[in-house]
CSV table of C-alpha atoms and ligand atoms in Angstrom, one decimal:
chain,number,residue,atom,x,y,z
A,1,MET,CA,0.0,0.1,-0.6
A,2,PRO,CA,1.1,3.2,-1.3
A,3,VAL,CA,2.0,6.3,2.0
A,4,THR,CA,3.2,9.3,1.1
A,5,PRO,CA,1.5,11.7,-1.9
A,6,VAL,CA,4.3,10.4,-4.1
A,7,GLU,CA,3.9,6.9,-3.8
A,8,THR,CA,0.4,7.3,-5.2
A,9,PHE,CA,1.2,9.9,-7.5
A,10,LEU,CA,3.4,7.3,-8.8
A,11,GLN,CA,1.3,4.3,-8.3
A,12,GLN,CA,-1.4,5.7,-10.5
A,13,ALA,CA,0.5,6.8,-13.2
A,14,ILE,CA,3.0,4.5,-13.8
A,15,GLY,CA,1.7,1.6,-11.8
A,16,LEU,CA,5.2,1.6,-10.5
A,17,ASP,CA,5.7,-0.6,-7.4
A,18,SER,CA,7.6,1.9,-4.6
A,19,ALA,CA,9.2,-1.5,-3.3
A,20,SER,CA,10.7,-2.8,-6.3
A,21,ILE,CA,13.6,1.1,-5.9
A,22,GLY,CA,13.2,1.3,-2.0
A,23,VAL,CA,11.5,3.3,0.4
A,24,GLU,CA,14.9,5.5,0.6
A,25,ALA,CA,15.4,5.5,-2.8
A,26,LEU,CA,11.7,7.3,-2.7
A,27,GLN,CA,12.4,8.9,0.1
A,28,HIS,CA,15.7,11.1,-1.4
A,29,LEU,CA,13.9,11.3,-5.0
A,30,GLN,CA,11.4,13.0,-3.2
A,31,ASN,CA,13.5,15.1,-1.2
A,32,ALA,CA,16.0,16.1,-4.2
A,33,ARG,CA,12.3,18.0,-6.1
A,34,LEU,CA,11.2,19.3,-2.6
A,35,HIS,CA,14.7,20.6,-2.1
A,36,SER,CA,14.4,21.8,-6.4
A,37,THR,CA,10.6,23.2,-5.9
A,38,GLY,CA,11.7,24.3,-2.6
A,39,LEU,CA,8.2,23.7,-1.3
A,40,ASP,CA,8.0,21.6,2.0
A,41,ALA,CA,5.9,18.3,2.5
A,42,SER,CA,2.7,19.6,2.6
A,43,ASP,CA,2.3,21.9,0.4
A,44,TYR,CA,4.0,19.3,-2.1
A,45,ALA,CA,1.4,17.0,-2.6
A,46,GLY,CA,-1.3,19.6,-3.6
A,47,PHE,CA,1.4,21.4,-6.0
A,48,LEU,CA,2.2,18.2,-7.7
A,49,HIS,CA,-1.9,16.9,-8.1
A,50,LYS,CA,-1.8,20.2,-10.3
A,51,SER,CA,0.7,21.1,-12.2
A,52,PRO,CA,1.7,18.2,-15.3
A,53,GLU,CA,5.1,19.6,-15.0
A,54,GLU,CA,5.8,18.9,-11.8
A,55,GLN,CA,4.4,15.1,-12.8
A,56,ALA,CA,6.5,14.9,-15.6
A,57,GLN,CA,9.6,15.6,-13.2
A,58,LEU,CA,8.4,13.3,-10.7
A,59,ILE,CA,8.4,10.7,-13.3
A,60,GLU,CA,11.7,11.1,-15.5
A,61,SER,CA,13.6,11.6,-11.9
A,62,VAL,CA,12.4,8.0,-10.9
A,63,VAL,CA,12.8,5.7,-13.9
A,64,VAL,CA,15.5,3.5,-14.1
A,65,THR,CA,16.7,4.2,-18.7
A,66,GLU,CA,19.4,1.3,-18.1
A,67,THR,CA,19.3,-0.6,-21.2
A,68,TRP,CA,22.6,-1.6,-23.8
A,69,PHE,CA,22.7,-2.8,-27.1
A,70,PHE,CA,22.0,-6.3,-28.0
A,71,ARG,CA,21.0,-6.9,-24.2
A,72,ASN,CA,20.5,-10.9,-24.4
A,73,HIS,CA,21.3,-10.7,-27.5
A,74,LEU,CA,20.5,-14.9,-27.4
A,75,SER,CA,16.4,-13.0,-27.8
A,76,PHE,CA,17.4,-10.8,-31.1
A,77,ASP,CA,19.0,-14.3,-32.4
A,78,PHE,CA,15.8,-16.1,-32.3
A,79,ILE,CA,13.5,-13.6,-33.5
A,80,ALA,CA,16.2,-13.2,-36.4
A,81,GLU,CA,15.5,-18.0,-36.6
A,82,TRP,CA,11.9,-17.7,-36.1
A,83,LEU,CA,11.4,-14.2,-39.1
A,84,GLN,CA,13.1,-16.6,-41.2
A,85,GLN,CA,10.2,-18.6,-41.8
A,86,PRO,CA,9.2,-19.0,-45.5
A,87,SER,CA,6.1,-17.8,-44.9
A,88,ARG,CA,7.1,-14.4,-43.0
A,89,ARG,CA,10.4,-13.2,-44.9
A,90,SER,CA,8.8,-11.9,-47.8
A,91,GLN,CA,6.2,-10.0,-45.1
A,92,ASN,CA,6.1,-6.8,-44.0
A,93,LEU,CA,7.1,-6.8,-39.7
A,94,ARG,CA,5.6,-4.8,-37.2
A,95,LEU,CA,7.6,-4.8,-35.0
A,96,LEU,CA,7.4,-2.4,-31.0
A,97,SER,CA,9.9,-2.4,-28.4
A,98,LEU,CA,8.2,-1.1,-24.9
A,99,PRO,CA,9.2,0.7,-23.2
A,100,CYS,CA,12.6,1.1,-25.5
A,101,ALA,CA,14.4,4.0,-22.6
A,102,THR,CA,17.5,5.0,-24.9
A,103,GLY,CA,16.4,3.5,-27.5
A,104,GLU,CA,19.2,1.0,-27.7
A,105,GLU,CA,16.7,-2.2,-27.9
A,106,ALA,CA,15.3,-0.8,-31.4
A,107,TYR,CA,18.4,-0.4,-32.8
A,108,SER,CA,18.8,-3.6,-32.1
A,109,LEU,CA,16.4,-5.9,-33.5
A,110,VAL,CA,16.5,-3.4,-36.6
A,111,MET,CA,19.7,-4.0,-37.0
A,112,THR,CA,19.3,-7.4,-36.2
A,113,LEU,CA,16.9,-8.2,-39.4
A,114,LEU,CA,19.1,-6.1,-41.5
A,115,ASN,CA,21.7,-8.8,-41.7
A,116,GLN,CA,19.9,-11.4,-41.4
A,117,GLY,CA,18.3,-9.6,-45.2
A,118,PHE,CA,15.1,-7.5,-44.8
A,119,SER,CA,14.7,-4.6,-46.6
A,120,PRO,CA,14.6,-1.5,-44.4
A,121,ALA,CA,11.0,-1.0,-45.8
A,122,GLN,CA,10.2,-4.4,-45.4
A,123,LEU,CA,10.2,-3.2,-41.6
A,124,SER,CA,8.7,-0.9,-39.0
A,125,LEU,CA,9.5,-0.9,-35.9
A,126,ASP,CA,6.8,1.8,-32.9
A,127,ALA,CA,9.7,2.4,-30.5
A,128,VAL,CA,7.8,3.7,-26.6
A,129,ASP,CA,8.8,4.7,-23.3
A,130,ILE,CA,7.1,7.8,-20.6
A,131,SER,CA,10.2,9.2,-20.8
A,132,VAL,CA,10.7,12.2,-22.5
A,133,GLN,CA,14.2,12.6,-21.5
A,134,ALA,CA,15.3,8.9,-23.0
A,135,LEU,CA,13.3,9.0,-26.3
A,136,ARG,CA,15.4,12.4,-27.1
A,137,VAL,CA,18.5,10.4,-27.1
A,138,ALA,CA,17.5,7.6,-28.5
A,139,GLN,CA,15.7,10.3,-31.5
A,140,GLN,CA,19.1,12.0,-31.5
A,141,GLY,CA,20.8,8.6,-32.5
A,142,SER,CA,24.9,8.7,-31.2
A,143,TYR,CA,26.0,7.3,-28.1
A,144,ARG,CA,29.1,6.5,-26.4
A,145,SER,CA,31.4,3.5,-26.0
A,146,SER,CA,29.5,2.0,-23.5
A,147,ALA,CA,25.8,1.5,-24.3
A,148,PHE,CA,27.5,-2.2,-26.8
A,149,ARG,CA,28.6,-4.2,-23.6
A,150,GLY,CA,29.5,-7.7,-26.1
A,151,GLU,CA,31.1,-8.4,-29.2
A,152,PRO,CA,26.9,-8.5,-31.6
A,153,GLY,CA,27.3,-5.1,-29.9
A,154,ARG,CA,31.6,-4.1,-31.2
A,155,GLN,CA,30.1,-6.0,-34.6
A,156,ALA,CA,26.9,-4.0,-35.4
A,157,GLN,CA,29.6,-0.5,-34.1
A,158,GLN,CA,31.2,-1.6,-37.8
A,159,ASN,CA,28.3,-2.2,-39.7
A,160,PHE,CA,25.3,0.8,-38.9
A,161,PHE,CA,27.0,3.1,-37.0
A,162,HIS,CA,29.7,6.0,-38.4
A,163,LEU,CA,32.0,7.9,-35.9
A,164,VAL,CA,30.9,11.9,-35.2
A,165,GLU,CA,32.5,14.3,-32.7
A,166,GLN,CA,30.2,16.4,-29.9
A,167,ARG,CA,32.4,19.6,-29.0
A,168,THR,CA,31.3,20.6,-24.9
A,169,ALA,CA,32.9,23.7,-23.4
A,170,LEU,CA,35.0,21.1,-21.6
A,171,ASN,CA,35.8,18.9,-23.6
A,172,THR,CA,35.5,16.3,-27.1
A,173,GLU,CA,33.4,13.5,-27.7
A,174,VAL,CA,33.8,10.7,-30.0
A,175,LEU,CA,30.3,9.2,-30.3
A,176,TYR,CA,28.8,6.2,-32.8
A,177,GLN,CA,26.4,7.3,-34.8
A,178,VAL,CA,22.9,5.5,-36.1
A,179,LYS,CA,23.2,5.9,-39.5
A,180,PRO,CA,19.6,7.1,-41.0
A,181,ALA,CA,18.7,3.7,-42.6
A,182,VAL,CA,18.3,2.3,-39.8
A,183,GLN,CA,17.1,4.8,-37.7
A,184,ALA,CA,14.0,5.9,-40.9
A,185,CYS,CA,12.6,2.4,-39.7
A,186,ILE,CA,11.6,3.4,-36.4
A,187,HIS,CA,8.8,5.6,-34.6
A,188,TRP,CA,9.7,6.5,-32.0
A,189,GLN,CA,6.4,7.7,-29.3
A,190,GLN,CA,6.0,8.7,-25.9
A,191,GLY,CA,3.6,6.7,-24.3
A,192,ASN,CA,2.2,4.8,-21.2
A,193,ILE,CA,1.3,0.3,-21.4
A,194,LEU,CA,-1.0,1.0,-19.0
A,195,ASP,CA,-3.0,3.4,-21.5
A,196,ALA,CA,-5.0,0.4,-23.2
A,197,HIS,CA,-5.5,2.8,-26.1
A,198,LEU,CA,-1.6,3.3,-27.2
A,199,PHE,CA,-2.5,2.0,-31.0
A,200,PRO,CA,-5.5,3.5,-32.2
A,201,HIS,CA,-5.5,2.8,-35.3
A,202,SER,CA,-2.2,0.2,-36.0
A,203,ALA,CA,-2.3,-3.0,-37.3
A,204,LEU,CA,-0.9,-6.2,-34.4
A,205,PHE,CA,2.5,-6.8,-34.4
A,206,ASP,CA,4.2,-10.0,-34.8
A,207,VAL,CA,7.2,-9.2,-33.1
A,208,ILE,CA,6.9,-7.4,-28.8
A,209,PHE,CA,10.3,-6.6,-26.7
A,210,CYS,CA,8.6,-5.8,-23.4
A,211,ARG,CA,11.6,-6.2,-21.4
A,212,ASN,CA,12.2,-4.9,-18.1
A,213,LEU,CA,9.4,-3.1,-16.7
A,214,LEU,CA,7.3,-5.8,-15.7
A,215,ILE,CA,9.6,-6.2,-12.9
A,216,TYR,CA,8.9,-2.3,-11.8
A,217,LEU,CA,5.2,-2.7,-11.2
A,218,THR,CA,2.9,-3.1,-9.1
A,219,LYS,CA,0.6,-6.5,-9.3
A,220,LYS,CA,-2.0,-5.0,-11.1
A,221,ALA,CA,-0.5,-2.5,-13.2
A,222,SER,CA,1.6,-5.8,-14.5
A,223,ALA,CA,-2.1,-7.3,-14.7
A,224,GLN,CA,-3.4,-4.2,-16.9
A,225,ALA,CA,0.4,-4.3,-18.8
A,226,ILE,CA,0.0,-7.9,-19.7
A,227,ASN,CA,-3.2,-7.7,-20.5
A,228,ASN,CA,-2.4,-4.4,-23.2
A,229,LEU,CA,0.9,-6.2,-24.4
A,230,MET,CA,-2.0,-9.7,-24.9
A,231,ARG,CA,-4.5,-7.3,-27.5
A,232,TRP,CA,-1.9,-5.7,-29.4
A,233,LEU,CA,0.0,-8.9,-30.1
A,234,LYS,CA,-1.1,-10.7,-33.8
A,235,PRO,CA,-1.5,-13.8,-32.2
A,236,THR,CA,1.4,-16.0,-34.3
A,237,GLY,CA,3.0,-13.4,-33.2
A,238,LEU,CA,6.1,-13.3,-30.2
A,239,LEU,CA,6.4,-11.6,-27.0
A,240,CYS,CA,10.3,-11.3,-25.8
A,241,VAL,CA,9.9,-10.3,-21.8
A,242,GLY,CA,12.7,-9.4,-19.3
A,243,HIS,CA,14.5,-12.5,-17.3
A,244,ALA,CA,13.2,-12.1,-14.8
A,245,GLU,CA,9.3,-11.7,-15.9
A,246,ARG,CA,8.2,-15.1,-17.5
A,247,SER,CA,6.2,-16.6,-14.5
A,248,LEU,CA,4.3,-13.5,-14.4
A,249,VAL,CA,3.8,-13.6,-18.3
A,250,SER,CA,3.3,-17.3,-18.5
A,251,GLN,CA,0.4,-16.8,-15.4
A,252,ALA,CA,-1.2,-14.5,-17.4
A,253,GLY,CA,-1.4,-17.6,-21.0
A,254,PHE,CA,1.9,-16.5,-23.1
A,255,VAL,CA,4.1,-20.3,-23.1
A,256,GLN,CA,7.3,-19.7,-23.0
A,257,VAL,CA,9.1,-21.1,-26.3
A,258,THR,CA,11.9,-23.8,-24.0
A,259,ARG,CA,15.7,-22.2,-25.2
A,260,PRO,CA,18.4,-21.8,-23.0
A,261,GLY,CA,18.8,-17.7,-22.5
A,262,ILE,CA,16.3,-16.9,-24.7
A,263,PHE,CA,12.5,-14.8,-23.1
A,264,VAL,CA,10.7,-15.8,-24.9
A,265,CYS,CA,6.6,-16.4,-25.4
A,266,GLN,CA,3.6,-17.2,-27.7
A,267,HIS,CA,0.1,-15.5,-27.7
A,268,PRO,CA,-1.7,-17.3,-25.4
A,269,HIS,CA,-4.1,-17.1,-28.8
A,270,ALA,CA,-1.2,-18.7,-30.9
A,271,ALA,CA,-2.5,-22.5,-32.6
A,272,GLY,CA,-2.7,-25.0,-30.0
A,273,ASN,CA,-2.1,-23.0,-27.5
A,274,GLU,CA,-5.6,-23.1,-25.9
A,275,ALA,CA,-5.3,-25.3,-23.4
A,276,ALA,CA,-2.3,-22.9,-21.4
A,277,VAL,CA,-4.9,-20.4,-21.8
A,278,ARG,CA,-7.3,-22.8,-20.0
A,279,THR,CA,-5.6,-23.9,-17.2
A,280,ALA,CA,-3.6,-19.9,-16.5
A,281,SER,CA,-5.2,-18.5,-14.2
A,282,LYS,CA,-4.9,-22.3,-12.1
A,283,VAL,CA,-1.0,-21.6,-12.5
A,284,PRO,CA,0.0,-21.6,-9.1
A,285,LYS,CA,2.1,-19.2,-7.9
A,286,LEU,CA,5.8,-19.8,-7.0
A,287,ALA,CA,6.7,-18.7,-2.8
A,288,VAL,CA,9.3,-16.6,-2.5
A,289,ARG,CA,11.2,-18.1,-0.1
A,290,SER,CA,14.2,-18.7,0.4
A,291,PRO,CA,15.4,-22.8,0.0
A,292,LEU,CA,19.4,-22.3,0.8
A,293,ARG,CA,21.8,-20.5,2.2
A,294,PRO,CA,25.1,-19.5,0.2
A,295,SER,CA,27.9,-21.4,2.3
A,296,PRO,CA,30.0,-18.5,3.5
A,297,ASN,CA,33.0,-18.9,1.3
A,298,LEU,CA,30.7,-18.2,-1.8
A,299,THR,CA,32.2,-14.9,-1.3
A,300,ALA,CA,36.1,-15.9,-1.6
A,301,PHE,CA,35.4,-17.8,-5.2
A,302,GLN,CA,38.5,-18.2,-6.8
A,303,PRO,CA,38.6,-19.4,-10.7
A,304,ASN,CA,40.1,-22.9,-11.7
A,305,PRO,CA,40.3,-23.6,-15.2
A,306,ALA,CA,41.2,-27.1,-14.1
A,307,ALA,CA,37.5,-27.2,-12.5
A,308,THR,CA,35.9,-26.2,-15.2
A,309,ALA,CA,37.8,-28.4,-18.0
A,310,ALA,CA,36.6,-31.4,-15.7
A,311,VAL,CA,32.5,-31.2,-16.1
A,312,MET,CA,30.8,-31.9,-18.9
A,313,PRO,CA,28.5,-29.1,-20.1
A,314,SER,CA,26.4,-31.9,-21.0
A,315,GLU,CA,25.6,-32.8,-16.4
A,316,VAL,CA,24.2,-28.6,-17.0
A,317,GLU,CA,22.0,-29.6,-19.6
A,318,ALA,CA,20.1,-33.4,-18.5
A,319,SER,CA,17.1,-32.7,-16.5
A,320,LEU,CA,18.6,-32.4,-13.0
A,321,SER,CA,15.3,-30.5,-10.9
A,322,ALA,CA,15.9,-27.2,-10.0
A,323,MET,CA,16.7,-27.4,-6.7
A,324,GLN,CA,19.5,-30.5,-7.8
A,325,HIS,CA,20.1,-27.5,-10.1
A,326,LEU,CA,21.2,-24.6,-7.9
A,327,GLU,CA,23.1,-27.5,-5.1
A,328,GLN,CA,25.3,-28.2,-8.1
A,329,ALA,CA,26.0,-24.3,-8.4
A,330,GLN,CA,26.8,-24.1,-4.9
A,331,LYS,CA,29.4,-26.8,-4.9
A,332,LEU,CA,30.8,-25.7,-8.2
A,333,ALA,CA,31.7,-22.1,-7.4
A,334,ASP,CA,33.2,-23.5,-4.7
A,335,GLN,CA,35.1,-25.8,-6.5
A,336,GLY,CA,36.2,-22.0,-8.5
A,337,ALA,CA,34.0,-24.3,-11.5
A,338,LEU,CA,32.6,-20.5,-12.1
A,339,HIS,CA,31.3,-20.9,-15.9
A,340,VAL,CA,29.5,-24.7,-15.1
A,341,ALA,CA,28.7,-23.0,-11.9
A,342,LEU,CA,26.6,-20.2,-13.3
A,343,GLN,CA,25.2,-22.6,-15.7
A,344,HIS,CA,23.2,-24.6,-13.3
A,345,CYS,CA,22.4,-21.5,-11.3
A,346,GLN,CA,20.6,-20.4,-15.2
A,347,ALA,CA,19.0,-23.4,-15.4
A,348,PHE,CA,17.7,-22.6,-11.8
A,349,LEU,CA,16.4,-19.2,-12.4
A,350,GLN,CA,14.8,-20.6,-15.4
A,351,GLN,CA,12.8,-23.3,-13.3
A,352,GLN,CA,12.3,-21.3,-10.5
A,353,PRO,CA,12.6,-17.7,-11.6
A,354,GLU,CA,11.2,-16.2,-8.4
A,355,ILE,CA,13.6,-17.2,-5.9
A,356,ALA,CA,15.9,-14.7,-4.7
A,357,GLU,CA,18.5,-17.2,-3.7
A,358,GLY,CA,18.9,-18.1,-6.8
A,359,HIS,CA,19.6,-14.6,-8.2
A,360,PHE,CA,22.3,-14.2,-5.4
A,361,LEU,CA,24.7,-17.1,-5.9
A,362,CYS,CA,24.4,-15.8,-9.5
A,363,ALA,CA,24.9,-12.0,-8.8
A,364,LEU,CA,28.3,-13.5,-6.2
A,365,ILE,CA,29.4,-15.9,-9.6
A,366,TYR,CA,29.5,-13.0,-12.4
A,367,GLN,CA,31.4,-10.8,-9.0
A,368,ALA,CA,33.7,-12.8,-9.0
A,369,ARG,CA,34.4,-13.7,-12.4
A,370,HIS,CA,34.3,-9.2,-12.4
A,371,ASP,CA,31.6,-8.5,-14.4
A,372,GLU,CA,30.5,-5.9,-12.4
A,373,PRO,CA,26.9,-4.5,-14.3
A,374,GLN,CA,26.5,-8.7,-14.6
A,375,ALA,CA,26.7,-8.8,-10.4
A,376,GLU,CA,24.4,-5.6,-9.8
A,377,ARG,CA,21.5,-6.8,-11.7
A,378,TYR,CA,20.8,-9.9,-9.9
A,379,PHE,CA,22.2,-8.3,-7.0
A,380,GLN,CA,18.9,-5.4,-8.1
A,381,GLN,CA,16.8,-8.7,-8.6
A,382,THR,CA,17.9,-11.1,-5.1
A,383,LEU,CA,16.6,-7.2,-4.2
A,384,TYR,CA,13.6,-6.8,-5.3
A,385,LEU,CA,12.4,-10.8,-4.9
A,386,GLN,CA,13.4,-10.0,-1.0
A,387,PRO,CA,13.8,-6.6,-0.1
A,388,ASN,CA,15.7,-7.1,3.4
A,389,HIS,CA,18.5,-10.0,2.4
A,390,GLU,CA,21.2,-8.3,4.5
A,391,GLU,CA,24.1,-10.5,2.3
A,392,ALA,CA,22.7,-8.9,-1.5
A,393,LEU,CA,23.0,-5.2,0.4
A,394,ARG,CA,25.8,-5.4,1.9
A,395,HIS,CA,27.4,-7.0,-1.4
A,396,LEU,CA,25.9,-4.3,-4.0
A,397,MET,CA,26.8,-1.0,-2.0
A,398,MET,CA,30.8,-2.3,-1.9
A,399,LEU,CA,30.2,-2.4,-5.0
A,400,LEU,CA,29.2,0.9,-5.6
A,401,GLN,CA,30.8,2.0,-3.2
A,402,ARG,CA,34.4,0.7,-5.7
A,403,GLN,CA,32.8,2.4,-8.4
A,404,GLY,CA,32.2,5.2,-6.5
A,405,ARG,CA,29.0,5.9,-7.0
A,406,THR,CA,29.4,7.1,-2.7
A,407,ALA,CA,24.8,8.4,-2.4
A,408,GLN,CA,23.3,5.1,-3.7
A,409,ALA,CA,26.4,2.9,-1.5
A,410,THR,CA,25.1,6.2,1.6
A,411,SER,CA,22.0,5.2,0.9
A,412,LEU,CA,22.0,0.9,0.9
A,413,GLN,CA,24.3,1.5,4.0
A,414,GLN,CA,21.5,3.0,5.8
A,415,ARG,CA,19.2,0.6,4.5
A,416,LEU,CA,21.3,-1.8,6.4
A,417,GLN,CA,21.9,0.0,9.5
A,418,ARG,CA,18.2,0.4,9.8
A,419,LEU,CA,17.7,-3.7,8.8
A,420,ARG,CA,20.5,-4.4,12.2
A,421,SER,CA,18.6,-2.3,14.0
A,422,LEU,CA,15.3,-3.4,13.3
A,423,ALA,CA,16.9,-7.0,14.6
A,424,ARG,CA,18.4,-5.7,17.8
A,425,GLN,CA,15.2,-4.6,19.0
A,426,SER,CA,13.1,-7.6,17.9
A,427,PRO,CA,12.9,-9.6,20.6
B,1,LIG,C1,14.8,-0.4,-17.8
B,1,LIG,S1,14.9,0.1,-19.2
B,1,LIG,C2,14.2,-1.4,-20.3
B,1,LIG,C3,14.9,-0.4,-21.4
B,1,LIG,C4,14.9,-1.8,-22.3
B,1,LIG,N1,13.9,-2.4,-22.6
B,1,LIG,C5,15.8,-3.3,-22.4
B,1,LIG,O1,15.5,-4.4,-21.2
B,1,LIG,O2,17.0,-3.0,-21.6
B,1,LIG,C6,12.7,0.5,-18.4
B,1,LIG,C7,11.8,1.3,-19.0
B,1,LIG,O3,10.4,1.3,-18.6
B,1,LIG,C8,10.1,3.1,-19.3
B,1,LIG,N2,9.3,2.8,-18.1
B,1,LIG,C9,8.5,3.0,-16.8
B,1,LIG,N3,7.6,2.8,-15.9
B,1,LIG,C10,6.8,2.8,-18.0
B,1,LIG,C11,5.2,2.6,-18.1
B,1,LIG,N4,4.5,2.8,-17.3
B,1,LIG,N5,5.0,3.3,-19.4
B,1,LIG,C12,6.3,3.0,-20.7
B,1,LIG,N6,7.6,3.0,-20.2
B,1,LIG,C13,7.5,2.6,-18.5
B,1,LIG,C14,11.0,4.0,-18.6
B,1,LIG,O4,11.3,5.1,-18.8
B,1,LIG,C15,12.5,2.8,-18.7
B,1,LIG,O5,13.3,4.0,-19.0
């Protein structure tokens, strides 16, 4: 239940679940708005209610627009492969990226399909986000090298970008500018996923990317958003979601394509899926629980190439139960076989995406592999599922401190202190 006017507004306007970003972060954000408007908390509520400009500012300050080119690139590869079927090869394709944030996902999809031989005339992609600031960046189409985090992104740099210099008062920066042929395939639009009338006159979509938004929404808003996605997607189309969002769409009847590492679903009304739709409402919701505590030495994983080599990948694919995958992941991580441990961990998360401990173990393994962006992502996911996960809070705080992100680290530290003093007070 929202407790402040700011929480209430954000919940009603964009469906935000305040637990997904944390009470401290929200408080910090509200203080920043009070500071910038010069109002005190009691006057701010009335001002927010009356001022569309302030509402827009508040939304801009709360949204998380973190994204990068070819994020989870296996899903792009899968969509490209699926669209290669003769019946689709000759079609004009309607694609949607919602939320598109600063545009990397939308551009990645168009680049993937152009690489596969689709012509620009065949592709029409609608890219939608609530954030006007993010859309401005997207439309501009110039990116720093940090927006490209993997090999597919680096390959795309050569084919679809040219270098431009951007001069500021302080320095000159070299940026990657998307070529006009790619930009021409995309139509940018500001919009809210909760708005059922977002696409009043347009045809349905063949492919929808809706990744890393549902995790921030309340149950009610998430159901509303999924209902809209269902109406906007062709019955023969595919929906791509974030890895932690699969259970949400499955519960609504979307049917997952079972391929490791991809998070793609078929429409509930696709031929053959009717049974899934009928049973969807009966799918039990997984309990959020913490079945295993990682052993204390998990924090001290050391890579051990010999141990990695000793384990065949086929062992990961064997039909182990979720718990067996988690136990294997833990054991192998202790031995330093980080690569295979990670595969087991991901196999566990495919079956049990709502168990915080699986995300936490993944985060620790990534951390041991010095992959901080992924480690951060999994720590965040752990905290989303279990906001009082002390070890995740502590690790994430230290990671942020190392990166010099002091304000965020301090906010986590305060959260930890509060947790500890609550624990001391409890009988
Ligand atoms: C983490 S980004 C996801 C970007 C991209 N899909 C990805 O997975 O990399 C989340 C985006 O959701 C947008 N957003 C938040 N609430 C929204 C809403 N109600 N409707 C549309 N977009 C929203 C934010 O502005 C932000 O850009």
